[in-house]
Coordinates of C-alpha atoms in Angstrom, one line a residue:
M24 CA 40.8 19.6 -144.0
N25 CA 44.2 20.9 -145.2
M26 CA 43.5 23.2 -148.2
K27 CA 46.9 22.1 -150.0
T28 CA 45.7 18.4 -150.2
L29 CA 42.6 19.1 -151.9
T30 CA 41.9 16.9 -155.2
R31 CA 40.4 18.6 -158.0
K32 CA 36.8 17.0 -157.4
S33 CA 37.1 18.3 -154.1
M34 CA 38.0 21.5 -155.8
L35 CA 34.8 21.5 -157.8
S36 CA 32.7 20.0 -154.9
L37 CA 33.7 23.2 -152.5
L38 CA 33.3 25.5 -155.8
L39 CA 29.4 24.5 -155.9
C40 CA 28.6 24.4 -152.2
V41 CA 29.8 28.2 -152.5
L42 CA 27.3 28.8 -155.2
L43 CA 24.6 27.4 -153.7
L44 CA 25.4 29.5 -150.3
A45 CA 25.1 32.4 -152.0
L46 CA 21.7 31.2 -153.1
V47 CA 20.4 31.3 -149.5
P48 CA 19.4 33.9 -147.7
V49 CA 21.4 35.3 -144.8
S50 CA 21.1 37.6 -141.5
A51 CA 22.2 40.9 -141.6
V52 CA 25.4 40.4 -140.0
S53 CA 26.5 37.3 -142.2
A54 CA 25.7 39.4 -145.6
E55 CA 27.7 42.0 -144.1
N56 CA 30.9 39.9 -143.3
R57 CA 31.1 39.3 -146.9
S58 CA 32.1 43.0 -147.5
I59 CA 35.2 43.0 -145.5
S60 CA 38.5 40.3 -144.8
T61 CA 41.7 40.2 -143.2
H62 CA 44.9 38.4 -143.4
A63 CA 43.9 36.8 -139.8
R64 CA 43.3 33.5 -138.9
A65 CA 40.4 34.5 -137.0
A66 CA 39.2 37.5 -136.4
A67 CA 36.3 39.0 -134.4
L68 CA 34.4 42.4 -133.7
I69 CA 31.9 43.5 -130.8
D70 CA 30.1 46.1 -129.6
V71 CA 31.1 46.7 -126.1
T72 CA 27.5 48.1 -124.8
S73 CA 25.8 45.7 -126.2
G74 CA 27.7 42.6 -126.4
R75 CA 26.9 41.9 -130.2
I76 CA 29.3 40.1 -132.4
L77 CA 28.8 42.1 -135.3
Y78 CA 32.0 40.2 -137.2
S79 CA 33.8 36.8 -136.8
S80 CA 35.7 34.5 -138.9
R81 CA 36.7 31.6 -137.3
G82 CA 35.4 33.2 -134.2
D83 CA 35.0 29.6 -132.3
E84 CA 38.1 28.2 -132.7
P85 CA 40.5 27.2 -130.2
M86 CA 43.7 29.1 -131.0
L87 CA 47.2 29.8 -129.0
I88 CA 46.7 34.2 -127.9
A89 CA 50.3 35.1 -126.5
S90 CA 50.3 38.1 -124.7
L91 CA 46.5 38.5 -124.7
T92 CA 46.3 36.1 -121.8
K93 CA 47.1 39.3 -119.8
I94 CA 43.6 40.7 -120.3
M95 CA 42.1 38.2 -118.0
T96 CA 45.4 38.3 -115.8
A97 CA 44.7 42.1 -115.5
L98 CA 40.9 41.6 -115.1
V99 CA 41.1 39.0 -112.4
A100 CA 44.1 41.1 -110.6
I101 CA 41.6 44.0 -110.5
E102 CA 38.7 42.3 -109.2
N103 CA 40.5 40.7 -106.8
G104 CA 43.4 42.8 -105.8
D105 CA 44.0 46.1 -103.8
I106 CA 45.7 47.9 -106.5
T107 CA 47.1 49.7 -103.7
S108 CA 48.9 47.3 -102.0
K109 CA 52.6 46.5 -102.6
V110 CA 53.8 43.6 -104.6
K111 CA 56.8 41.7 -103.8
V112 CA 58.8 40.4 -106.9
G113 CA 59.6 36.8 -106.0
K114 CA 62.1 34.1 -107.1
N115 CA 59.5 32.9 -109.8
A116 CA 59.1 36.2 -110.9
F117 CA 62.6 37.7 -111.5
A118 CA 64.1 36.9 -114.6
K119 CA 61.1 35.9 -116.2
E120 CA 62.0 34.9 -119.7
G121 CA 60.0 36.7 -122.6
S122 CA 59.4 40.2 -122.8
S123 CA 60.1 42.0 -119.3
L124 CA 59.8 45.0 -117.1
Y125 CA 63.7 43.7 -115.8
L126 CA 62.5 44.0 -112.1
K127 CA 64.8 43.4 -109.2
L128 CA 64.3 40.3 -107.4
G129 CA 62.7 41.3 -104.0
E130 CA 61.4 44.9 -105.7
E131 CA 58.4 46.2 -104.2
M132 CA 55.8 48.0 -106.4
T133 CA 52.2 49.2 -106.1
L134 CA 49.9 46.6 -107.9
K135 CA 48.3 49.3 -109.8
D136 CA 52.0 50.5 -111.1
M137 CA 52.6 46.8 -112.0
L138 CA 49.3 46.4 -113.9
Y139 CA 50.6 49.5 -116.0
G140 CA 54.1 47.4 -116.5
L141 CA 52.0 44.6 -117.6
M142 CA 49.5 46.6 -119.8
L143 CA 51.8 48.8 -121.9
R144 CA 54.9 46.4 -121.9
S145 CA 53.4 43.3 -121.4
G146 CA 56.2 41.8 -118.5
N147 CA 56.2 38.2 -118.1
D148 CA 58.1 39.3 -114.7
A149 CA 55.0 41.5 -114.0
A150 CA 52.4 38.7 -114.6
T151 CA 54.1 36.2 -112.6
A152 CA 54.4 38.5 -109.5
I153 CA 50.5 39.5 -109.5
A154 CA 49.9 36.2 -110.3
E155 CA 51.7 35.4 -106.9
H156 CA 50.5 37.8 -105.2
V157 CA 46.8 38.0 -106.0
G158 CA 46.3 34.6 -106.2
G159 CA 49.0 33.2 -103.5
S160 CA 50.6 31.5 -106.4
E161 CA 50.6 31.2 -110.0
Q162 CA 48.8 28.0 -109.6
G163 CA 46.1 29.5 -107.4
F164 CA 45.8 32.3 -109.8
V165 CA 45.2 30.5 -112.9
Y166 CA 42.2 28.7 -110.9
L167 CA 40.8 32.2 -110.8
M168 CA 41.2 32.7 -113.9
N169 CA 39.5 29.8 -115.5
A170 CA 36.6 30.3 -113.1
K171 CA 36.3 33.8 -114.4
A172 CA 36.0 32.3 -117.8
Q173 CA 33.5 30.0 -117.0
E174 CA 31.7 32.8 -115.5
L175 CA 31.6 34.6 -119.1
N176 CA 30.8 31.8 -120.5
L177 CA 33.8 31.1 -122.6
K178 CA 33.9 28.1 -123.8
N179 CA 36.9 27.6 -126.0
T180 CA 39.2 29.3 -123.5
H181 CA 41.4 27.8 -120.8
F182 CA 44.8 28.8 -119.0
A183 CA 47.7 27.6 -118.1
N184 CA 49.5 30.9 -116.8
P185 CA 49.3 34.3 -116.7
H186 CA 51.8 35.6 -119.0
G187 CA 50.4 33.7 -122.7
L188 CA 53.9 32.0 -123.1
D189 CA 52.8 28.5 -124.9
A190 CA 51.8 25.9 -123.0
E191 CA 49.7 23.0 -123.1
G192 CA 45.8 23.7 -122.4
H193 CA 46.6 27.5 -122.9
F194 CA 44.2 28.6 -125.6
S195 CA 41.3 30.9 -126.2
S196 CA 39.8 32.2 -129.6
A197 CA 38.7 35.4 -131.4
N198 CA 34.9 35.5 -130.0
D199 CA 36.0 34.4 -126.4
L200 CA 38.7 37.3 -126.7
A201 CA 36.5 40.0 -127.7
V202 CA 33.7 38.8 -125.1
L203 CA 36.8 38.8 -122.5
T204 CA 37.4 42.2 -123.4
A205 CA 34.0 44.1 -123.7
Y206 CA 33.5 42.9 -120.3
A207 CA 36.6 44.3 -118.9
M208 CA 36.5 47.6 -120.5
H209 CA 33.1 47.9 -117.9
N210 CA 35.7 48.0 -115.2
P211 CA 37.3 51.8 -115.0
V212 CA 40.6 50.6 -113.8
F213 CA 41.1 48.7 -116.5
K214 CA 40.0 51.0 -119.1
E215 CA 42.3 53.5 -117.8
I216 CA 45.2 51.8 -117.9
V217 CA 44.4 49.8 -121.5
A218 CA 43.9 53.5 -123.1
T219 CA 47.6 55.0 -121.6
K220 CA 50.0 56.2 -124.1
E221 CA 53.0 56.3 -121.4
K222 CA 53.6 55.8 -117.9
T223 CA 55.9 56.5 -115.0
A224 CA 56.5 54.7 -111.9
D225 CA 58.8 54.9 -109.2
N226 CA 62.1 52.9 -109.3
P227 CA 63.1 52.1 -105.7
Y228 CA 66.7 51.2 -107.2
E229 CA 67.7 54.1 -109.7
K230 CA 67.5 57.8 -109.8
W231 CA 65.4 57.4 -112.6
D232 CA 61.9 56.7 -112.6
Y233 CA 60.4 53.9 -114.9
K234 CA 58.8 55.0 -117.9
W235 CA 56.5 52.8 -120.2
S236 CA 55.3 53.7 -123.5
N237 CA 52.8 51.5 -124.8
K238 CA 53.4 48.7 -127.4
N239 CA 49.7 49.3 -128.8
K240 CA 50.3 51.4 -131.9
M241 CA 46.6 51.4 -132.2
L242 CA 46.6 54.3 -129.9
R243 CA 48.2 56.8 -132.0
L244 CA 47.5 55.5 -135.6
Y245 CA 43.5 55.1 -135.3
E246 CA 41.6 57.9 -134.0
G247 CA 39.3 57.0 -131.0
A248 CA 41.5 54.2 -130.2
D249 CA 41.6 53.6 -126.5
G250 CA 42.9 50.1 -125.8
V251 CA 44.1 47.3 -125.3
K252 CA 47.1 44.5 -126.0
T253 CA 49.5 43.1 -128.4
G254 CA 50.9 39.5 -128.6
Y255 CA 53.5 37.7 -129.9
T256 CA 54.8 34.0 -129.7
K257 CA 56.7 32.4 -132.2
K258 CA 54.0 30.1 -132.3
A259 CA 50.8 32.3 -132.1
L260 CA 52.7 34.8 -134.1
R261 CA 51.0 38.3 -134.0
C262 CA 47.7 38.8 -132.4
L263 CA 46.1 42.1 -131.4
V264 CA 43.3 43.4 -129.4
S265 CA 42.1 47.0 -129.9
S266 CA 39.5 48.9 -129.0
A267 CA 38.2 52.6 -130.2
T268 CA 35.2 55.0 -129.3
R269 CA 33.4 57.1 -131.8
D270 CA 30.2 59.4 -131.5
G271 CA 29.3 57.4 -128.2
Q272 CA 30.6 53.6 -129.2
Q273 CA 33.0 51.5 -128.4
L274 CA 33.9 48.7 -130.3
V275 CA 36.7 46.0 -129.9
A276 CA 38.1 44.0 -132.7
V277 CA 40.6 41.0 -131.9
T278 CA 42.6 39.1 -134.7
L279 CA 45.1 36.0 -134.1
N280 CA 48.2 35.2 -136.0
D281 CA 47.6 38.4 -138.4
G282 CA 50.9 39.7 -140.2
N283 CA 49.1 42.6 -141.2
D284 CA 46.9 43.6 -138.1
W285 CA 47.3 47.4 -137.7
N286 CA 45.7 48.3 -141.0
D287 CA 43.1 44.9 -140.3
H288 CA 42.4 46.8 -137.0
S289 CA 41.6 49.8 -138.6
S290 CA 39.2 48.4 -141.4
L291 CA 37.5 45.8 -139.0
L292 CA 36.9 49.2 -136.8
D293 CA 36.1 51.7 -139.5
F294 CA 33.6 48.8 -140.7
G295 CA 31.7 48.3 -137.2
F296 CA 31.3 52.4 -137.0
N297 CA 29.8 52.6 -140.0
H298 CA 27.3 49.7 -141.0
Y299 CA 26.6 48.8 -137.1
P300 CA 25.7 52.4 -135.5
L301 CA 24.7 52.5 -132.1
K302 CA 21.3 53.5 -131.5
T303 CA 19.5 54.1 -128.2
L304 CA 16.1 52.4 -128.3
V305 CA 14.8 53.3 -124.7
E306 CA 15.7 56.2 -122.6
R307 CA 16.0 55.5 -118.6
G308 CA 13.0 57.3 -116.8
E309 CA 11.0 57.0 -120.2
A310 CA 7.2 56.7 -120.0
V311 CA 5.4 53.6 -121.0
K312 CA 2.8 53.8 -123.0
G313 CA -0.8 53.5 -121.7
Y314 CA 0.8 52.8 -118.3
S315 CA 1.7 54.4 -115.0
L316 CA 5.3 53.1 -115.5
V317 CA 8.8 54.5 -116.3
T318 CA 12.0 52.3 -117.8
G319 CA 14.5 51.9 -115.3
K320 CA 17.3 52.2 -117.8
A321 CA 18.5 53.1 -120.9
F322 CA 19.3 50.3 -124.0
A323 CA 21.4 51.0 -127.3
Y324 CA 22.1 48.3 -129.9
P325 CA 23.6 48.3 -133.0
L326 CA 21.8 47.5 -136.0
G327 CA 22.4 47.4 -139.4
Q328 CA 20.7 48.6 -142.2
G329 CA 16.9 47.6 -142.2
E330 CA 17.2 45.8 -139.6
E331 CA 15.8 48.8 -137.4
A332 CA 12.3 48.3 -139.1
R333 CA 12.3 44.2 -137.9
L334 CA 12.5 45.3 -134.2
V335 CA 9.8 44.4 -131.7
N336 CA 9.0 44.6 -127.9
K337 CA 7.2 43.0 -125.7
L338 CA 5.9 44.4 -121.9
V339 CA 5.7 41.1 -119.5
L340 CA 4.4 42.7 -116.1
N341 CA 5.2 40.8 -112.9
A342 CA 1.9 38.9 -111.2
D343 CA 0.8 41.4 -108.7
T344 CA 1.1 44.5 -111.4
Q345 CA -0.5 42.0 -114.1
A346 CA -3.1 41.1 -111.1
A347 CA -3.9 45.0 -110.7
A348 CA -4.3 45.3 -114.6
G349 CA -7.0 43.3 -114.6
G350 CA -4.8 39.9 -115.7
N351 CA -3.3 41.3 -118.9
A352 CA 0.4 39.9 -118.6
A353 CA 1.9 41.6 -122.1
G354 CA 1.7 43.1 -124.7
T355 CA 4.1 44.0 -128.0
G356 CA 5.0 46.8 -130.1
S357 CA 7.6 49.1 -131.8
A358 CA 10.7 49.1 -130.0
G359 CA 12.4 52.7 -129.8
A360 CA 12.8 55.7 -127.1
G361 CA 9.3 57.3 -127.3
S362 CA 7.5 54.7 -128.8
G363 CA 5.6 53.4 -126.1
V364 CA 4.0 49.5 -125.3
S365 CA 0.7 48.9 -126.8
A366 CA -0.5 46.2 -124.6
G367 CA -4.1 45.6 -125.6
A368 CA -7.0 45.5 -123.4
G369 CA -7.4 45.5 -119.6
R370 CA -4.5 48.0 -119.0
A371 CA -6.5 51.2 -118.5
G372 CA -7.5 50.5 -114.8
M373 CA -3.7 49.6 -113.5
N374 CA -2.2 51.7 -111.6
A375 CA 0.5 50.1 -109.9
S376 CA 1.6 53.5 -107.2
G377 CA 3.9 51.0 -105.1
S378 CA 2.2 51.7 -101.7
E379 CA 3.8 51.3 -98.2
G380 CA 5.0 47.8 -97.7
D381 CA 6.0 47.1 -101.3
V382 CA 7.8 44.2 -101.4
N383 CA 9.4 44.7 -105.2
F384 CA 10.7 48.3 -105.0
G385 CA 8.7 49.5 -107.5
F386 CA 9.5 46.9 -109.7
R387 CA 6.6 45.9 -112.1
G388 CA 7.9 44.2 -115.2
V389 CA 9.9 44.3 -117.9
I390 CA 10.1 44.9 -121.7
I391 CA 11.7 42.6 -123.8
L392 CA 13.2 44.1 -126.7
Q393 CA 13.7 41.4 -130.4
L394 CA 15.4 41.6 -133.1
G395 CA 12.9 39.7 -135.1
D396 CA 12.5 36.5 -133.0
Q397 CA 16.0 36.7 -131.7
E398 CA 16.0 38.7 -127.9
I399 CA 18.5 41.4 -127.9
G400 CA 17.6 42.9 -124.2
R401 CA 15.6 43.3 -121.7
V402 CA 14.5 46.5 -119.8
P403 CA 13.0 46.8 -116.1
V404 CA 10.1 49.4 -115.5
Y405 CA 9.2 50.9 -112.0
T406 CA 6.8 53.2 -110.6
P407 CA 7.5 56.7 -111.1
G408 CA 9.6 57.8 -108.4
Q409 CA 10.8 54.8 -107.4
L410 CA 14.1 54.0 -109.9
P411 CA 17.0 52.5 -108.4
P412 CA 19.7 54.6 -108.0
E413 CA 21.9 54.7 -112.0
T414 CA 24.9 54.0 -110.6
S415 CA 25.7 50.1 -110.5
P416 CA 27.5 48.8 -106.9
Y417 CA 30.3 47.5 -110.1
V418 CA 30.9 51.3 -110.8
E419 CA 31.2 52.1 -107.2
K420 CA 33.4 49.2 -106.1
Y421 CA 36.2 50.0 -108.9
N422 CA 36.0 53.8 -108.0
A423 CA 39.4 55.0 -107.5
A424 CA 38.2 56.9 -104.4
S425 CA 36.4 53.9 -103.2
A426 CA 39.0 50.8 -104.1
S427 CA 40.5 50.9 -100.7
A428 CA 37.1 50.0 -99.2
Y429 CA 37.8 47.1 -100.5
P430 CA 41.2 45.3 -99.8
A431 CA 42.3 42.1 -100.5
G432 CA 46.2 41.8 -100.1
T433 CA 45.6 38.4 -99.1
W434 CA 43.3 35.5 -99.3
L435 CA 41.5 36.4 -96.3
Q436 CA 40.9 40.2 -97.4
A437 CA 39.9 39.3 -100.1
F438 CA 37.1 37.2 -99.0
G439 CA 36.1 40.0 -96.2
S440 CA 35.8 42.4 -99.2
A441 CA 33.7 40.2 -101.4
L442 CA 31.1 39.9 -98.5
R443 CA 31.1 43.7 -98.1
A444 CA 30.8 44.1 -101.6
L445 CA 27.7 41.6 -102.0
F446 CA 25.8 43.0 -99.3
H447 CA 27.1 46.6 -99.6
T448 CA 23.6 49.1 -100.1
G449 CA 25.1 52.3 -100.1
E450 CA 24.6 55.0 -97.7

């Protein structure tokens, strides 16, 4: 409803609704939301480790996002391309309207260097060249962008181009951008690029090198800032995604259509760090109380005031382990590092030793962690001595030292690299 057209009666009704809502109990996140506001049309704040949305205002409203689009462009290019390959600037990329790196027609540059130009200087010519290089065409690359959005369950997002110039069918939401960026910040190449304040790249046509300064002023204004992207068009107005890390916790803030974005982002990030500190609830290799089992990974979650008392966990054993335990499949207890799990009667005789021929490779079940009645995560449990490697295949693939093992200069290379990454099991 347009606020300018509200009648006196409507205003009174609205005031009554606000007063009634003030009497209704709300969740911790909603209660904290009332203690902060921004100048943005829409805003969101997310914890990168857990993916928990800590603040949202009109977070699911589809809006124009300008060059915040390039967050997805960079991610898709890194995941599908060979960052050491040479990108050639074609006629569609040359002299592209809007912000530009001023690349020459036919100029060649490594994909990694061009990604720096894309994210630091928001080059639309770089976005188009990257799209044509990785996707075969701009349309082919946009298909990959939308496929990634669907994979990440970004329900209020659709892309029409790789650069973010206003177009029909091109939009996202504050919440979706928060989720997308939190995912992207787990990619070491992406994370390195967006945290860079200045970058020098080879210029084959001049005696001087390219020198790009990051447009994201948060990197200089906010302690611990480490990303990520600015955006602006005449219709989208000022848009910003920023990130910062303090005491091992990384947060991402998003604002759309915000004329005071630098100050608002500082306030949002302060709010998150002060009200929702990240707490380690389970350590990797931690013994499960009463069982010959250990946890397969660490688990941390941001908790607001009073929320820790609402944490519970439940141990759910797989069928083989359940039989060894005498049929007792699950138990509940308080969550937290060192607290163990109390699973009730029937557990004492269990000794899931993972004998030779163990088809589960030591995997024995999961601990389900809940905040009240809402599940917030799962931690696998294993037989001691049979924990899987701690380094994930995702990190291995995108480590700079191993990136060349997954070339994707052409669609055929990309297909082959995908198969190798899928079935790679290590040395």
